[in-house]
């Protein structure tokens, strides 16, 4: 992704632009967290099971993940405005279709469209802020983006509950259509032509095939053997083709210079612990609170402190990154994510509402700290000529991990009194936290003047 939108005056503040981009990104999270609080009502209306309802979340995040590098390529080709318009239109059409769905098949189609549109949010945040501002302002801007996105996501249960109390679960499903307002406010700020590029459609398809297979495998414990077999088949087909395609040159969807760089891959996997925990808890905790017989509005009010914490986090996290560096910050975020999952598992078992809420607040801080750190490290590791692609790949892995988080807790929702998924995911995030201990050496091992990344 390039600075296709032009460069503002050096005195321009990153904050207003970051708030708008964070709002667009946050509506993606809102599409999961607001709907999560009304899943019981939606399930009853559509006549589906809890496991099927979880698919509505997982598939949404998956398509959001797969579409992010697509939008990155489109920004290079056309500039920012065309992908922005296309993404927001898909979000809006998907939201309206979801709000009027009469069966599970229509709801799945609606959420797929919505997810494909939502991928524009994280992509534009990185493309615009990552290329228009210097290092200090870039970290500050991305922290604001992450904080605003996390705050909106954490406020999802309250907004979903408020709308549900007036317009039912269908009104909640329509909330992402608010992206049209942000489209109007952003339009003049992101003008400018693209710089010309090619789009590898076949490469995008094989990457999406492999990613979709992974999610199906993770969801299969509650979805049956057929889903597991289909997921395995997609991985067996998609993974080798992705690797083969990556070796065909620098202009493919995911070139080998990024895919096979073990330090970039390690960095992305460590950072992936954050969205895995975030999306999982923003599904599990509202559902657990709803199981107590509370209305969606009451659940949203109980979780309001999470939104406050997420909104305040960007006032602190940039200072943490500046003091300790991005790799250490990412390690701290991984530890916090693991801790939030284990805390949520204990709180669910003990029936402690305050600690359930605290687990979501903790992972919201981790999100505000970890996401900007990811892009800072990947930007340092990647060679200049593939930096945009590397950012797109990082976003893809980040959101696939998020989809995996909701898939794991959904797939293991009936194990160990409902906390099996949290414990398994907590163990995976703990492994990521351990891996994070090598990140400082990984980044510092690359000479500052070196233009390229070291490949595996």
mmCIF file of N, CA and C in Angstrom, residues 121-196:
data_model
loop_
_atom_site.group_PDB
_atom_site.id
_atom_site.type_symbol
_atom_site.label_atom_id
_atom_site.label_comp_id
_atom_site.label_asym_id
_atom_site.label_seq_id
_atom_site.Cartn_x
_atom_site.Cartn_y
_atom_site.Cartn_z
ATOM 1 N N UNK A 121 -11.732 -1.038 6.508
ATOM 2 C CA UNK A 121 -11.375 -0.210 7.664
ATOM 3 C C UNK A 121 -9.928 -0.336 8.091
ATOM 4 N N UNK A 122 -9.476 -1.552 8.497
ATOM 5 C CA UNK A 122 -8.075 -1.691 8.904
ATOM 6 C C UNK A 122 -7.097 -1.395 7.783
ATOM 7 N N UNK A 123 -7.481 -1.698 6.541
ATOM 8 C CA UNK A 123 -6.590 -1.442 5.415
ATOM 9 C C UNK A 123 -6.326 0.046 5.237
ATOM 10 N N UNK A 124 -7.376 0.848 5.229
ATOM 11 C CA UNK A 124 -7.199 2.280 5.039
ATOM 12 C C UNK A 124 -6.469 2.911 6.209
ATOM 13 N N UNK A 125 -6.691 2.411 7.418
ATOM 14 C CA UNK A 125 -5.993 2.962 8.579
ATOM 15 C C UNK A 125 -4.485 2.843 8.398
ATOM 16 N N UNK A 126 -4.040 1.662 7.967
ATOM 17 C CA UNK A 126 -2.601 1.443 7.770
ATOM 18 C C UNK A 126 -2.101 2.199 6.545
ATOM 19 N N UNK A 127 -2.865 2.168 5.450
ATOM 20 C CA UNK A 127 -2.424 2.789 4.202
ATOM 21 C C UNK A 127 -2.306 4.296 4.336
ATOM 22 N N UNK A 128 -3.289 4.924 4.965
ATOM 23 C CA UNK A 128 -3.302 6.380 5.042
ATOM 24 C C UNK A 128 -2.357 6.889 6.125
ATOM 25 N N UNK A 129 -2.520 6.405 7.350
ATOM 26 C CA UNK A 129 -1.677 6.911 8.447
ATOM 27 C C UNK A 129 -0.250 6.403 8.305
ATOM 28 N N UNK A 130 -0.099 5.162 7.858
ATOM 29 C CA UNK A 130 1.239 4.599 7.737
ATOM 30 C C UNK A 130 2.094 5.265 6.680
ATOM 31 N N UNK A 131 1.494 5.982 5.729
ATOM 32 C CA UNK A 131 2.280 6.594 4.658
ATOM 33 C C UNK A 131 2.275 8.118 4.684
ATOM 34 N N UNK A 132 1.409 8.736 5.480
ATOM 35 C CA UNK A 132 1.308 10.191 5.476
ATOM 36 C C UNK A 132 2.029 10.868 6.633
ATOM 37 N N UNK A 133 2.436 10.112 7.647
ATOM 38 C CA UNK A 133 3.007 10.730 8.835
ATOM 39 C C UNK A 133 4.338 10.083 9.187
ATOM 40 N N UNK A 134 5.168 10.838 9.911
ATOM 41 C CA UNK A 134 6.466 10.308 10.306
ATOM 42 C C UNK A 134 6.294 9.290 11.430
ATOM 43 N N UNK A 135 7.435 8.717 11.867
ATOM 44 C CA UNK A 135 7.383 7.566 12.771
ATOM 45 C C UNK A 135 6.618 7.854 14.059
ATOM 46 N N UNK A 136 6.910 8.992 14.717
ATOM 47 C CA UNK A 136 6.277 9.287 15.994
ATOM 48 C C UNK A 136 4.778 9.503 15.834
ATOM 49 N N UNK A 137 4.402 10.311 14.830
ATOM 50 C CA UNK A 137 2.980 10.556 14.586
ATOM 51 C C UNK A 137 2.275 9.295 14.095
ATOM 52 N N UNK A 138 3.006 8.445 13.367
ATOM 53 C CA UNK A 138 2.411 7.205 12.877
ATOM 54 C C UNK A 138 2.023 6.298 14.043
ATOM 55 N N UNK A 139 2.930 6.127 15.001
ATOM 56 C CA UNK A 139 2.628 5.300 16.170
ATOM 57 C C UNK A 139 1.467 5.893 16.955
ATOM 58 N N UNK A 140 1.499 7.210 17.113
ATOM 59 C CA UNK A 140 0.419 7.885 17.829
ATOM 60 C C UNK A 140 -0.918 7.709 17.104
ATOM 61 N N UNK A 141 -0.904 7.892 15.786
ATOM 62 C CA UNK A 141 -2.120 7.762 15.006
ATOM 63 C C UNK A 141 -2.675 6.350 15.027
ATOM 64 N N UNK A 142 -1.810 5.347 14.851
ATOM 65 C CA UNK A 142 -2.276 3.968 14.860
ATOM 66 C C UNK A 142 -2.776 3.557 16.234
ATOM 67 N N UNK A 143 -2.184 4.126 17.299
ATOM 68 C CA UNK A 143 -2.692 3.853 18.648
ATOM 69 C C UNK A 143 -4.097 4.421 18.818
ATOM 70 N N UNK A 144 -4.321 5.624 18.272
ATOM 71 C CA UNK A 144 -5.660 6.212 18.334
ATOM 72 C C UNK A 144 -6.646 5.367 17.530
ATOM 73 N N UNK A 145 -6.232 4.932 16.338
ATOM 74 C CA UNK A 145 -7.092 4.061 15.522
ATOM 75 C C UNK A 145 -7.474 2.812 16.315
ATOM 76 N N UNK A 146 -6.456 2.159 16.904
ATOM 77 C CA UNK A 146 -6.720 0.931 17.665
ATOM 78 C C UNK A 146 -7.606 1.211 18.874
ATOM 79 N N UNK A 147 -7.353 2.336 19.548
ATOM 80 C CA UNK A 147 -8.149 2.663 20.721
ATOM 81 C C UNK A 147 -9.600 2.960 20.384
ATOM 82 N N UNK A 148 -9.811 3.741 19.332
ATOM 83 C CA UNK A 148 -11.183 4.059 18.911
ATOM 84 C C UNK A 148 -11.895 2.788 18.456
ATOM 85 N N UNK A 149 -11.185 1.954 17.676
ATOM 86 C CA UNK A 149 -11.788 0.700 17.216
ATOM 87 C C UNK A 149 -12.144 -0.199 18.385
ATOM 88 N N UNK A 150 -11.230 -0.307 19.364
ATOM 89 C CA UNK A 150 -11.492 -1.150 20.524
ATOM 90 C C UNK A 150 -12.633 -0.590 21.362
ATOM 91 N N UNK A 151 -12.694 0.739 21.495
ATOM 92 C CA UNK A 151 -13.770 1.355 22.283
ATOM 93 C C UNK A 151 -15.129 1.114 21.635
ATOM 94 N N UNK A 152 -15.191 1.259 20.319
ATOM 95 C CA UNK A 152 -16.465 1.012 19.627
ATOM 96 C C UNK A 152 -16.842 -0.456 19.729
ATOM 97 N N UNK A 153 -15.850 -1.324 19.560
ATOM 98 C CA UNK A 153 -16.126 -2.753 19.701
ATOM 99 C C UNK A 153 -16.603 -3.105 21.098
ATOM 100 N N UNK A 154 -15.942 -2.524 22.116
ATOM 101 C CA UNK A 154 -16.342 -2.806 23.492
ATOM 102 C C UNK A 154 -17.699 -2.202 23.826
ATOM 103 N N UNK A 155 -18.049 -1.106 23.141
ATOM 104 C CA UNK A 155 -19.371 -0.499 23.353
ATOM 105 C C UNK A 155 -20.451 -1.235 22.579
ATOM 106 N N UNK A 156 -20.059 -2.202 21.747
ATOM 107 C CA UNK A 156 -21.016 -2.932 20.937
ATOM 108 C C UNK A 156 -22.152 -3.553 21.731
ATOM 109 N N UNK A 157 -21.862 -4.238 22.850
ATOM 110 C CA UNK A 157 -22.965 -4.815 23.625
ATOM 111 C C UNK A 157 -23.978 -3.778 24.101
ATOM 112 N N UNK A 158 -23.490 -2.600 24.535
ATOM 113 C CA UNK A 158 -24.418 -1.564 24.988
ATOM 114 C C UNK A 158 -25.230 -1.015 23.814
ATOM 115 N N UNK A 159 -24.552 -0.684 22.704
ATOM 116 C CA UNK A 159 -25.271 -0.171 21.541
ATOM 117 C C UNK A 159 -26.249 -1.210 20.996
ATOM 118 N N UNK A 160 -25.796 -2.462 20.958
ATOM 119 C CA UNK A 160 -26.674 -3.526 20.495
ATOM 120 C C UNK A 160 -27.879 -3.694 21.396
ATOM 121 N N UNK A 161 -27.648 -3.604 22.704
ATOM 122 C CA UNK A 161 -28.754 -3.729 23.648
ATOM 123 C C UNK A 161 -29.732 -2.578 23.551
ATOM 124 N N UNK A 162 -29.199 -1.359 23.404
ATOM 125 C CA UNK A 162 -30.071 -0.187 23.274
ATOM 126 C C UNK A 162 -30.952 -0.290 22.029
ATOM 127 N N UNK A 163 -30.332 -0.638 20.909
ATOM 128 C CA UNK A 163 -31.098 -0.735 19.669
ATOM 129 C C UNK A 163 -32.091 -1.897 19.748
ATOM 130 N N UNK A 164 -31.674 -3.010 20.352
ATOM 131 C CA UNK A 164 -32.568 -4.168 20.459
ATOM 132 C C UNK A 164 -33.800 -3.845 21.288
ATOM 133 N N UNK A 165 -33.632 -3.005 22.305
ATOM 134 C CA UNK A 165 -34.774 -2.662 23.149
ATOM 135 C C UNK A 165 -35.805 -1.820 22.405
ATOM 136 N N UNK A 166 -35.373 -1.188 21.305
ATOM 137 C CA UNK A 166 -36.280 -0.340 20.525
ATOM 138 C C UNK A 166 -36.724 -1.022 19.236
ATOM 139 N N UNK A 167 -35.764 -1.645 18.527
ATOM 140 C CA UNK A 167 -36.051 -2.166 17.192
ATOM 141 C C UNK A 167 -35.807 -3.660 17.054
ATOM 142 N N UNK A 168 -35.554 -4.358 18.161
ATOM 143 C CA UNK A 168 -35.322 -5.790 18.091
ATOM 144 C C UNK A 168 -33.938 -6.128 17.570
ATOM 145 N N UNK A 169 -33.645 -7.430 17.458
ATOM 146 C CA UNK A 169 -32.311 -7.840 17.034
ATOM 147 C C UNK A 169 -32.018 -7.410 15.593
ATOM 148 N N UNK A 170 -33.042 -7.243 14.787
ATOM 149 C CA UNK A 170 -32.831 -6.833 13.399
ATOM 150 C C UNK A 170 -32.286 -5.406 13.321
ATOM 151 N N UNK A 171 -32.724 -4.557 14.218
ATOM 152 C CA UNK A 171 -32.168 -3.212 14.273
ATOM 153 C C UNK A 171 -30.697 -3.237 14.633
ATOM 154 N N UNK A 172 -30.327 -4.122 15.558
ATOM 155 C CA UNK A 172 -28.918 -4.276 15.931
ATOM 156 C C UNK A 172 -28.086 -4.760 14.744
ATOM 157 N N UNK A 173 -28.631 -5.682 13.971
ATOM 158 C CA UNK A 173 -27.908 -6.206 12.808
ATOM 159 C C UNK A 173 -27.631 -5.124 11.772
ATOM 160 N N UNK A 174 -28.441 -4.067 11.772
ATOM 161 C CA UNK A 174 -28.289 -3.001 10.772
ATOM 162 C C UNK A 174 -27.285 -1.934 11.180
ATOM 163 N N UNK A 175 -26.746 -1.991 12.398
ATOM 164 C CA UNK A 175 -25.872 -0.929 12.896
ATOM 165 C C UNK A 175 -24.668 -0.613 12.003
ATOM 166 N N UNK A 176 -23.982 -1.610 11.399
ATOM 167 C CA UNK A 176 -22.820 -1.271 10.562
ATOM 168 C C UNK A 176 -23.127 -0.374 9.378
ATOM 169 N N UNK A 177 -24.388 -0.195 9.047
ATOM 170 C CA UNK A 177 -24.736 0.726 7.969
ATOM 171 C C UNK A 177 -24.370 2.168 8.307
ATOM 172 N N UNK A 178 -24.051 2.436 9.577
ATOM 173 C CA UNK A 178 -23.583 3.765 9.980
ATOM 174 C C UNK A 178 -22.284 4.143 9.276
ATOM 175 N N UNK A 179 -21.638 3.174 8.628
ATOM 176 C CA UNK A 179 -20.416 3.470 7.873
ATOM 177 C C UNK A 179 -20.655 4.517 6.797
ATOM 178 N N UNK A 180 -21.889 4.662 6.342
ATOM 179 C CA UNK A 180 -22.191 5.669 5.330
ATOM 180 C C UNK A 180 -21.895 7.077 5.849
ATOM 181 N N UNK A 181 -22.107 7.301 7.142
ATOM 182 C CA UNK A 181 -21.811 8.603 7.746
ATOM 183 C C UNK A 181 -20.305 8.869 7.714
ATOM 184 N N UNK A 182 -19.520 7.857 8.061
ATOM 185 C CA UNK A 182 -18.064 8.012 8.061
ATOM 186 C C UNK A 182 -17.551 8.204 6.642
ATOM 187 N N UNK A 183 -18.179 7.542 5.678
ATOM 188 C CA UNK A 183 -17.803 7.722 4.277
ATOM 189 C C UNK A 183 -17.877 9.201 3.884
ATOM 190 N N UNK A 184 -18.950 9.858 4.264
ATOM 191 C CA UNK A 184 -19.120 11.275 3.930
ATOM 192 C C UNK A 184 -18.033 12.120 4.586
ATOM 193 N N UNK A 185 -17.736 11.839 5.858
ATOM 194 C CA UNK A 185 -16.751 12.635 6.595
ATOM 195 C C UNK A 185 -15.322 12.395 6.108
ATOM 196 N N UNK A 186 -15.044 11.194 5.599
ATOM 197 C CA UNK A 186 -13.690 10.851 5.156
ATOM 198 C C UNK A 186 -13.406 11.265 3.720
ATOM 199 N N UNK A 187 -14.428 11.400 2.925
ATOM 200 C CA UNK A 187 -14.259 11.486 1.477
ATOM 201 C C UNK A 187 -13.237 12.545 1.049
ATOM 202 N N UNK A 188 -13.353 13.762 1.563
ATOM 203 C CA UNK A 188 -12.447 14.836 1.145
ATOM 204 C C UNK A 188 -11.046 14.698 1.718
ATOM 205 N N UNK A 189 -10.902 13.903 2.754
ATOM 206 C CA UNK A 189 -9.598 13.768 3.418
ATOM 207 C C UNK A 189 -8.704 12.738 2.761
ATOM 208 N N UNK A 190 -9.260 11.905 1.889
ATOM 209 C CA UNK A 190 -8.479 10.791 1.353
ATOM 210 C C UNK A 190 -8.435 10.796 -0.166
ATOM 211 N N UNK A 191 -8.459 11.974 -0.777
ATOM 212 C CA UNK A 191 -8.402 12.056 -2.234
ATOM 213 C C UNK A 191 -7.022 11.739 -2.770
ATOM 214 N N UNK A 192 -6.950 11.537 -4.061
ATOM 215 C CA UNK A 192 -5.666 11.282 -4.705
ATOM 216 C C UNK A 192 -5.707 10.046 -5.564
ATOM 217 N N UNK A 193 -4.907 10.003 -6.633
ATOM 218 C CA UNK A 193 -4.914 8.850 -7.544
ATOM 219 C C UNK A 193 -4.057 7.714 -7.023
ATOM 220 N N UNK A 194 -4.232 6.541 -7.625
ATOM 221 C CA UNK A 194 -3.343 5.423 -7.347
ATOM 222 C C UNK A 194 -2.045 5.589 -8.112
ATOM 223 N N UNK A 195 -1.129 4.663 -7.865
ATOM 224 C CA UNK A 195 0.171 4.746 -8.525
ATOM 225 C C UNK A 195 0.334 3.664 -9.588
ATOM 226 N N UNK A 196 -0.698 2.857 -9.790
ATOM 227 C CA UNK A 196 -0.627 1.808 -10.805
ATOM 228 C C UNK A 196 -0.077 0.523 -10.239
#
